[in-house]
Amino acid sequence: MSIDARKIRLIMSLRRHGVTDTRVLAAIERIPRDQFVPQTFQDQAWEDTALPIDQGQTISQPLVVALMTQALDVHERHKVLEIGTGSGYQAAVLSRLCRRVYTLERLRPLLLDAERRFHALRLHNITTRHGDGTRGWPEQAPFERIMVTAGGGREPPKDLTDQLAVGGVMVIPLEGDWREHRIVRIRRTETGLDREELWPVRFVPLLPDVPAVADERVRTA
Ligand code: SAH
């Protein structure tokens, strides 16, 4: 089957599973997922499945990327923070829908690969940083939107909610009563945080700190 045929099949499947936002579907169609997955899994790049990437991490399932992006309700003028760059796929999808994406990753080799992809695809509105995402990116705050793509904890990291603009939205996998993850949408109001549980999901863990010495250099793809 050709890539185009696989692509169409994936888009139809996303629609069937509740992805109705045509801007999100268009972004998924336009970002070549095959360029974000390792050579060995090329034949599955357009399947609706999570796949292994380097460093024991994963590129999320397209349905999860699409539903989380839809839940984030991103607009053209928004400045978006993403935690957990991984392959860079989610950041690339977001970059088609907003003004600028700031994305943080704690594993440098993954970040370097993602930066190469952003560059090759001319996604110039993505800024990357190696560091601990639970601290957020204070120099660029506040953000209208924050997406966390690693799971952990029962509460969102305080630094992240502090960096959310009033009226801003965060989508994050949090632990439920049985340590299972669910996607939660948090909205910052004038007086506090509104919380809405969306659906259950499985994610690689959100870990504190970076493995080596943190290098806080900022790069723009
Ligand atoms: N968004 C990615 C998938 C994320 S996998 C994609 O589209 O491919 C989760 C990623 O979060 C992993 O790469 C992991 O290293 C990273 N991560 C986990 N804890 C982190 C933290 N505290 N700060 C930054 N990145 C973190």
PDB file of C-alpha atoms and ligand atoms in Angstrom:
ATOM      1  CA  MET A   1       0.000   0.000   0.000  1.00  0.00           C
ATOM      2  CA  SER A   2       1.319   3.486  -0.865  1.00  0.00           C
ATOM      3  CA  ILE A   3       2.067   6.071   1.828  1.00  0.00           C
ATOM      4  CA  ASP A   4      -0.873   8.144   0.580  1.00  0.00           C
ATOM      5  CA  ALA A   5      -3.263   5.224   0.963  1.00  0.00           C
ATOM      6  CA  ARG A   6      -1.938   4.476   4.463  1.00  0.00           C
ATOM      7  CA  LYS A   7      -2.271   8.141   5.361  1.00  0.00           C
ATOM      8  CA  ILE A   8      -5.910   8.248   4.251  1.00  0.00           C
ATOM      9  CA  ARG A   9      -6.643   5.064   6.174  1.00  0.00           C
ATOM     10  CA  LEU A  10      -5.136   6.605   9.328  1.00  0.00           C
ATOM     11  CA  ILE A  11      -7.100   9.860   8.952  1.00  0.00           C
ATOM     12  CA  MET A  12     -10.357   7.893   8.510  1.00  0.00           C
ATOM     13  CA  SER A  13      -9.570   5.863  11.602  1.00  0.00           C
ATOM     14  CA  LEU A  14      -8.878   9.029  13.638  1.00  0.00           C
ATOM     15  CA  ARG A  15     -12.223  10.476  12.510  1.00  0.00           C
ATOM     16  CA  ARG A  16     -14.033   7.299  13.546  1.00  0.00           C
ATOM     17  CA  HIS A  17     -12.429   7.552  16.976  1.00  0.00           C
ATOM     18  CA  GLY A  18     -13.619  11.066  17.661  1.00  0.00           C
ATOM     19  CA  VAL A  19     -11.111  13.418  16.047  1.00  0.00           C
ATOM     20  CA  THR A  20     -13.437  15.951  14.437  1.00  0.00           C
ATOM     21  CA  ASP A  21     -11.264  19.096  14.348  1.00  0.00           C
ATOM     22  CA  THR A  22     -10.323  19.453  10.688  1.00  0.00           C
ATOM     23  CA  ARG A  23      -7.282  21.604  11.508  1.00  0.00           C
ATOM     24  CA  VAL A  24      -5.890  18.807  13.660  1.00  0.00           C
ATOM     25  CA  LEU A  25      -6.583  16.209  10.952  1.00  0.00           C
ATOM     26  CA  ALA A  26      -4.918  18.436   8.340  1.00  0.00           C
ATOM     27  CA  ALA A  27      -1.821  18.854  10.536  1.00  0.00           C
ATOM     28  CA  ILE A  28      -1.548  15.081  11.049  1.00  0.00           C
ATOM     29  CA  GLU A  29      -1.902  14.547   7.316  1.00  0.00           C
ATOM     30  CA  ARG A  30       0.772  17.087   6.579  1.00  0.00           C
ATOM     31  CA  ILE A  31       3.497  16.080   9.065  1.00  0.00           C
ATOM     32  CA  PRO A  32       5.358  13.039   7.669  1.00  0.00           C
ATOM     33  CA  ARG A  33       5.284  10.650  10.643  1.00  0.00           C
ATOM     34  CA  ASP A  34       7.609   8.307   8.723  1.00  0.00           C
ATOM     35  CA  GLN A  35      10.395  10.842   9.286  1.00  0.00           C
ATOM     36  CA  PHE A  36       9.935  10.626  13.078  1.00  0.00           C
ATOM     37  CA  VAL A  37      10.117   6.838  13.487  1.00  0.00           C
ATOM     38  CA  PRO A  38      13.249   4.643  13.299  1.00  0.00           C
ATOM     39  CA  GLN A  39      14.137   2.934  10.022  1.00  0.00           C
ATOM     40  CA  THR A  40      13.134  -0.509  11.356  1.00  0.00           C
ATOM     41  CA  PHE A  41       9.527   0.595  11.901  1.00  0.00           C
ATOM     42  CA  GLN A  42       9.020   2.482   8.621  1.00  0.00           C
ATOM     43  CA  ASP A  43       6.306   0.070   7.493  1.00  0.00           C
ATOM     44  CA  GLN A  44       4.270   0.946  10.592  1.00  0.00           C
ATOM     45  CA  ALA A  45       4.798   4.726  10.500  1.00  0.00           C
ATOM     46  CA  TRP A  46       1.228   5.388   9.334  1.00  0.00           C
ATOM     47  CA  GLU A  47      -0.407   2.773  11.541  1.00  0.00           C
ATOM     48  CA  ASP A  48      -2.359   3.996  14.549  1.00  0.00           C
ATOM     49  CA  THR A  49       0.155   2.679  17.039  1.00  0.00           C
ATOM     50  CA  ALA A  50       2.856   3.944  19.394  1.00  0.00           C
ATOM     51  CA  LEU A  51       6.373   2.894  18.319  1.00  0.00           C
ATOM     52  CA  PRO A  52       9.734   2.610  20.086  1.00  0.00           C
ATOM     53  CA  ILE A  53      12.306   5.371  19.496  1.00  0.00           C
ATOM     54  CA  ASP A  54      15.839   5.641  20.952  1.00  0.00           C
ATOM     55  CA  GLN A  55      16.635   5.730  24.671  1.00  0.00           C
ATOM     56  CA  GLY A  56      13.755   3.392  25.576  1.00  0.00           C
ATOM     57  CA  GLN A  57      11.151   6.070  24.798  1.00  0.00           C
ATOM     58  CA  THR A  58       8.171   6.010  22.440  1.00  0.00           C
ATOM     59  CA  ILE A  59       6.542   8.126  19.787  1.00  0.00           C
ATOM     60  CA  SER A  60       2.917   8.374  20.900  1.00  0.00           C
ATOM     61  CA  GLN A  61       0.024   6.715  19.072  1.00  0.00           C
ATOM     62  CA  PRO A  62      -1.427   9.079  16.423  1.00  0.00           C
ATOM     63  CA  LEU A  63      -4.888   8.857  18.029  1.00  0.00           C
ATOM     64  CA  VAL A  64      -3.453  10.042  21.358  1.00  0.00           C
ATOM     65  CA  VAL A  65      -1.552  12.872  19.623  1.00  0.00           C
ATOM     66  CA  ALA A  66      -4.707  13.882  17.732  1.00  0.00           C
ATOM     67  CA  LEU A  67      -7.068  13.727  20.721  1.00  0.00           C
ATOM     68  CA  MET A  68      -4.660  15.569  23.022  1.00  0.00           C
ATOM     69  CA  THR A  69      -4.075  18.237  20.366  1.00  0.00           C
ATOM     70  CA  GLN A  70      -7.824  18.579  19.835  1.00  0.00           C
ATOM     71  CA  ALA A  71      -8.398  18.817  23.607  1.00  0.00           C
ATOM     72  CA  LEU A  72      -5.752  21.564  23.829  1.00  0.00           C
ATOM     73  CA  ASP A  73      -7.769  23.748  21.412  1.00  0.00           C
ATOM     74  CA  VAL A  74      -4.736  25.516  19.944  1.00  0.00           C
ATOM     75  CA  HIS A  75      -5.083  28.749  17.980  1.00  0.00           C
ATOM     76  CA  GLU A  76      -2.875  30.574  15.496  1.00  0.00           C
ATOM     77  CA  ARG A  77      -1.772  33.258  17.930  1.00  0.00           C
ATOM     78  CA  HIS A  78      -0.883  30.904  20.793  1.00  0.00           C
ATOM     79  CA  LYS A  79       2.498  30.328  22.363  1.00  0.00           C
ATOM     80  CA  VAL A  80       2.569  26.642  23.323  1.00  0.00           C
ATOM     81  CA  LEU A  81       4.861  24.788  25.728  1.00  0.00           C
ATOM     82  CA  GLU A  82       5.385  21.050  25.239  1.00  0.00           C
ATOM     83  CA  ILE A  83       7.084  18.841  27.843  1.00  0.00           C
ATOM     84  CA  GLY A  84       8.771  15.687  26.469  1.00  0.00           C
ATOM     85  CA  THR A  85       9.958  16.359  22.904  1.00  0.00           C
ATOM     86  CA  GLY A  86      10.765  12.671  22.266  1.00  0.00           C
ATOM     87  CA  SER A  87      10.815  12.179  18.495  1.00  0.00           C
ATOM     88  CA  GLY A  88       9.511  15.709  17.959  1.00  0.00           C
ATOM     89  CA  TYR A  89       6.321  14.491  16.265  1.00  0.00           C
ATOM     90  CA  GLN A  90       3.824  16.086  18.668  1.00  0.00           C
ATOM     91  CA  ALA A  91       5.754  19.393  18.561  1.00  0.00           C
ATOM     92  CA  ALA A  92       5.699  19.284  14.738  1.00  0.00           C
ATOM     93  CA  VAL A  93       1.920  18.759  14.715  1.00  0.00           C
ATOM     94  CA  LEU A  94       1.429  21.626  17.194  1.00  0.00           C
ATOM     95  CA  SER A  95       3.717  23.895  15.168  1.00  0.00           C
ATOM     96  CA  ARG A  96       1.238  23.840  12.267  1.00  0.00           C
ATOM     97  CA  LEU A  97      -1.538  25.144  14.527  1.00  0.00           C
ATOM     98  CA  CYS A  98       0.037  27.898  16.618  1.00  0.00           C
ATOM     99  CA  ARG A  99       2.474  30.799  16.560  1.00  0.00           C
ATOM    100  CA  ARG A 100       5.399  29.147  18.349  1.00  0.00           C
ATOM    101  CA  VAL A 101       6.139  25.888  20.152  1.00  0.00           C
ATOM    102  CA  TYR A 102       8.654  25.705  22.996  1.00  0.00           C
ATOM    103  CA  THR A 103       9.581  22.087  23.670  1.00  0.00           C
ATOM    104  CA  LEU A 104      11.694  20.592  26.460  1.00  0.00           C
ATOM    105  CA  GLU A 105      13.378  17.178  26.586  1.00  0.00           C
ATOM    106  CA  ARG A 106      15.582  15.684  29.304  1.00  0.00           C
ATOM    107  CA  LEU A 107      17.430  13.208  27.025  1.00  0.00           C
ATOM    108  CA  ARG A 108      19.865  15.087  24.834  1.00  0.00           C
ATOM    109  CA  PRO A 109      20.294  12.451  22.071  1.00  0.00           C
ATOM    110  CA  LEU A 110      16.543  12.507  21.433  1.00  0.00           C
ATOM    111  CA  LEU A 111      16.521  16.288  21.342  1.00  0.00           C
ATOM    112  CA  LEU A 112      19.343  16.396  18.787  1.00  0.00           C
ATOM    113  CA  ASP A 113      17.462  14.010  16.476  1.00  0.00           C
ATOM    114  CA  ALA A 114      14.252  16.011  16.867  1.00  0.00           C
ATOM    115  CA  GLU A 115      16.105  19.256  16.061  1.00  0.00           C
ATOM    116  CA  ARG A 116      17.477  17.706  12.872  1.00  0.00           C
ATOM    117  CA  ARG A 117      13.941  16.763  11.827  1.00  0.00           C
ATOM    118  CA  PHE A 118      12.513  20.233  12.527  1.00  0.00           C
ATOM    119  CA  HIS A 119      15.310  21.700  10.456  1.00  0.00           C
ATOM    120  CA  ALA A 120      14.842  19.289   7.536  1.00  0.00           C
ATOM    121  CA  LEU A 121      11.080  19.939   7.511  1.00  0.00           C
ATOM    122  CA  ARG A 122      11.599  23.715   7.828  1.00  0.00           C
ATOM    123  CA  LEU A 123       9.514  23.922  10.967  1.00  0.00           C
ATOM    124  CA  HIS A 124      11.074  27.194  12.024  1.00  0.00           C
ATOM    125  CA  ASN A 125       8.593  28.096  14.760  1.00  0.00           C
ATOM    126  CA  ILE A 126       9.804  25.406  17.176  1.00  0.00           C
ATOM    127  CA  THR A 127      12.310  26.311  19.891  1.00  0.00           C
ATOM    128  CA  THR A 128      13.975  23.479  21.805  1.00  0.00           C
ATOM    129  CA  ARG A 129      15.757  23.137  25.101  1.00  0.00           C
ATOM    130  CA  HIS A 130      17.515  20.362  26.968  1.00  0.00           C
ATOM    131  CA  GLY A 131      16.301  20.342  30.558  1.00  0.00           C
ATOM    132  CA  ASP A 132      13.822  19.208  33.169  1.00  0.00           C
ATOM    133  CA  GLY A 133      10.368  19.971  31.853  1.00  0.00           C
ATOM    134  CA  THR A 134       8.745  19.861  35.285  1.00  0.00           C
ATOM    135  CA  ARG A 135      10.334  23.285  35.857  1.00  0.00           C
ATOM    136  CA  GLY A 136       8.797  24.665  32.691  1.00  0.00           C
ATOM    137  CA  TRP A 137      10.378  27.540  30.771  1.00  0.00           C
ATOM    138  CA  PRO A 138      10.063  30.600  33.026  1.00  0.00           C
ATOM    139  CA  GLU A 139      11.782  33.033  30.625  1.00  0.00           C
ATOM    140  CA  GLN A 140       9.050  32.479  28.031  1.00  0.00           C
ATOM    141  CA  ALA A 141       6.041  32.267  30.375  1.00  0.00           C
ATOM    142  CA  PRO A 142       3.145  32.749  30.389  1.00  0.00           C
ATOM    143  CA  PHE A 143       1.923  30.218  27.822  1.00  0.00           C
ATOM    144  CA  GLU A 144      -1.613  30.100  26.448  1.00  0.00           C
ATOM    145  CA  ARG A 145      -1.299  26.325  26.088  1.00  0.00           C
ATOM    146  CA  ILE A 146       0.836  23.632  27.759  1.00  0.00           C
ATOM    147  CA  MET A 147       0.964  19.989  26.682  1.00  0.00           C
ATOM    148  CA  VAL A 148       2.726  17.366  28.782  1.00  0.00           C
ATOM    149  CA  THR A 149       3.511  14.146  26.890  1.00  0.00           C
ATOM    150  CA  ALA A 150       4.970  12.073  29.748  1.00  0.00           C
ATOM    151  CA  GLY A 151       2.867  10.749  32.593  1.00  0.00           C
ATOM    152  CA  GLY A 152       3.245  10.892  36.315  1.00  0.00           C
ATOM    153  CA  GLY A 153       2.015  12.268  39.573  1.00  0.00           C
ATOM    154  CA  ARG A 154      -1.478  12.965  40.742  1.00  0.00           C
ATOM    155  CA  GLU A 155      -1.093  16.706  40.429  1.00  0.00           C
ATOM    156  CA  PRO A 156       0.382  18.832  37.625  1.00  0.00           C
ATOM    157  CA  PRO A 157       3.835  20.272  38.489  1.00  0.00           C
ATOM    158  CA  LYS A 158       3.292  23.639  40.199  1.00  0.00           C
ATOM    159  CA  ASP A 159       5.884  25.405  38.042  1.00  0.00           C
ATOM    160  CA  LEU A 160       3.836  24.434  34.989  1.00  0.00           C
ATOM    161  CA  THR A 161       0.481  25.662  36.291  1.00  0.00           C
ATOM    162  CA  ASP A 162       2.222  28.867  37.408  1.00  0.00           C
ATOM    163  CA  GLN A 163       3.419  29.388  33.837  1.00  0.00           C
ATOM    164  CA  LEU A 164      -0.061  28.987  32.366  1.00  0.00           C
ATOM    165  CA  ALA A 165      -1.725  32.259  31.309  1.00  0.00           C
ATOM    166  CA  VAL A 166      -5.072  33.142  32.858  1.00  0.00           C
ATOM    167  CA  GLY A 167      -7.646  31.528  30.551  1.00  0.00           C
ATOM    168  CA  GLY A 168      -4.903  29.140  29.397  1.00  0.00           C
ATOM    169  CA  VAL A 169      -5.277  25.369  29.041  1.00  0.00           C
ATOM    170  CA  MET A 170      -2.982  22.470  29.953  1.00  0.00           C
ATOM    171  CA  VAL A 171      -3.437  18.871  28.790  1.00  0.00           C
ATOM    172  CA  ILE A 172      -1.504  16.356  30.879  1.00  0.00           C
ATOM    173  CA  PRO A 173      -1.603  12.627  31.758  1.00  0.00           C
ATOM    174  CA  LEU A 174      -2.066  12.310  35.542  1.00  0.00           C
ATOM    175  CA  GLU A 175      -2.358   9.319  37.848  1.00  0.00           C
ATOM    176  CA  GLY A 176      -5.771   8.183  38.993  1.00  0.00           C
ATOM    177  CA  ASP A 177      -6.638   6.246  42.163  1.00  0.00           C
ATOM    178  CA  TRP A 178      -5.166   2.989  40.842  1.00  0.00           C
ATOM    179  CA  ARG A 179      -2.000   4.560  39.426  1.00  0.00           C
ATOM    180  CA  GLU A 180      -3.504   4.372  35.944  1.00  0.00           C
ATOM    181  CA  HIS A 181      -3.048   7.451  33.781  1.00  0.00           C
ATOM    182  CA  ARG A 182      -5.783   9.604  32.465  1.00  0.00           C
ATOM    183  CA  ILE A 183      -5.670  12.654  30.269  1.00  0.00           C
ATOM    184  CA  VAL A 184      -6.690  15.667  32.304  1.00  0.00           C
ATOM    185  CA  ARG A 185      -7.493  19.158  31.026  1.00  0.00           C
ATOM    186  CA  ILE A 186      -6.691  22.015  33.359  1.00  0.00           C
ATOM    187  CA  ARG A 187      -7.864  25.555  32.762  1.00  0.00           C
ATOM    188  CA  ARG A 188      -6.448  28.496  34.642  1.00  0.00           C
ATOM    189  CA  THR A 189      -9.164  30.920  35.748  1.00  0.00           C
ATOM    190  CA  GLU A 190      -8.902  34.288  37.519  1.00  0.00           C
ATOM    191  CA  THR A 191      -9.267  32.505  40.829  1.00  0.00           C
ATOM    192  CA  GLY A 192      -7.655  29.077  40.451  1.00  0.00           C
ATOM    193  CA  LEU A 193      -7.559  25.922  38.349  1.00  0.00           C
ATOM    194  CA  ASP A 194     -10.490  24.031  36.800  1.00  0.00           C
ATOM    195  CA  ARG A 195      -9.876  20.349  36.251  1.00  0.00           C
ATOM    196  CA  GLU A 196     -11.629  18.009  33.852  1.00  0.00           C
ATOM    197  CA  GLU A 197     -10.804  14.307  33.410  1.00  0.00           C
ATOM    198  CA  LEU A 198     -10.963  13.254  29.764  1.00  0.00           C
ATOM    199  CA  TRP A 199      -9.979   9.598  29.091  1.00  0.00           C
ATOM    200  CA  PRO A 200      -7.570   6.859  30.252  1.00  0.00           C
ATOM    201  CA  VAL A 201      -4.190   6.467  28.523  1.00  0.00           C
ATOM    202  CA  ARG A 202      -0.753   4.894  28.952  1.00  0.00           C
ATOM    203  CA  PHE A 203       2.429   6.991  28.874  1.00  0.00           C
ATOM    204  CA  VAL A 204       6.159   6.688  29.527  1.00  0.00           C
ATOM    205  CA  PRO A 205       6.993   8.271  32.889  1.00  0.00           C
ATOM    206  CA  LEU A 206       7.672  11.941  33.521  1.00  0.00           C
ATOM    207  CA  LEU A 207      11.016  11.875  35.345  1.00  0.00           C
ATOM    208  CA  PRO A 208      12.637  14.605  37.400  1.00  0.00           C
ATOM    209  CA  ASP A 209      15.916  16.290  36.413  1.00  0.00           C
ATOM    210  CA  VAL A 210      18.183  15.485  33.501  1.00  0.00           C
ATOM    211  CA  PRO A 211      20.587  12.518  33.453  1.00  0.00           C
ATOM    212  CA  ALA A 212      23.773  14.527  32.820  1.00  0.00           C
ATOM    213  CA  VAL A 213      24.750  18.117  33.522  1.00  0.00           C
ATOM    214  CA  ALA A 214      21.931  20.359  32.340  1.00  0.00           C
ATOM    215  CA  ASP A 215      22.828  22.464  29.359  1.00  0.00           C
ATOM    216  CA  GLU A 216      20.404  25.343  29.189  1.00  0.00           C
ATOM    217  CA  ARG A 217      21.331  26.525  25.718  1.00  0.00           C
ATOM    218  CA  VAL A 218      18.347  27.418  23.611  1.00  0.00           C
ATOM    219  CA  ARG A 219      18.125  26.364  19.998  1.00  0.00           C
ATOM    220  CA  THR A 220      15.634  27.346  17.382  1.00  0.00           C
ATOM    221  CA  ALA A 221      15.030  24.847  14.623  1.00  0.00           C
TER     222      ALA A 221
HETATM  223  N1  SAH B   1       5.992  13.944  22.436  1.00  0.00           N
HETATM  224  C1  SAH B   1       6.816  12.806  22.028  1.00  0.00           C
HETATM  225  C2  SAH B   1       6.553  11.540  22.811  1.00  0.00           C
HETATM  226  C3  SAH B   1       6.911  11.692  24.196  1.00  0.00           C
HETATM  227  S1  SAH B   1       7.587  10.303  25.043  1.00  0.00           S
HETATM  228  C4  SAH B   1       6.663  12.512  20.551  1.00  0.00           C
HETATM  229  O1  SAH B   1       5.796  13.103  19.909  1.00  0.00           O
HETATM  230  O2  SAH B   1       7.432  11.681  20.052  1.00  0.00           O
HETATM  231  C5  SAH B   1       7.919  11.199  26.556  1.00  0.00           C
HETATM  232  C6  SAH B   1       9.197  11.991  26.509  1.00  0.00           C
HETATM  233  O3  SAH B   1       9.230  12.765  27.706  1.00  0.00           O
HETATM  234  C7  SAH B   1      10.445  11.132  26.521  1.00  0.00           C
HETATM  235  O4  SAH B   1      11.275  11.493  25.457  1.00  0.00           O
HETATM  236  C8  SAH B   1      11.097  11.450  27.878  1.00  0.00           C
HETATM  237  O5  SAH B   1      12.508  11.442  27.842  1.00  0.00           O
HETATM  238  C9  SAH B   1      10.570  12.846  28.149  1.00  0.00           C
HETATM  239  N2  SAH B   1      10.568  13.274  29.546  1.00  0.00           N
HETATM  240  C10 SAH B   1      10.235  12.568  30.647  1.00  0.00           C
HETATM  241  N3  SAH B   1      10.347  13.331  31.753  1.00  0.00           N
HETATM  242  C11 SAH B   1      10.765  14.561  31.335  1.00  0.00           C
HETATM  243  C12 SAH B   1      11.071  15.784  32.007  1.00  0.00           C
HETATM  244  N4  SAH B   1      10.983  15.918  33.334  1.00  0.00           N
HETATM  245  N5  SAH B   1      11.470  16.835  31.253  1.00  0.00           N
HETATM  246  C13 SAH B   1      11.593  16.739  29.905  1.00  0.00           C
HETATM  247  N6  SAH B   1      11.308  15.616  29.234  1.00  0.00           N
HETATM  248  C14 SAH B   1      10.904  14.534  29.926  1.00  0.00           C
END
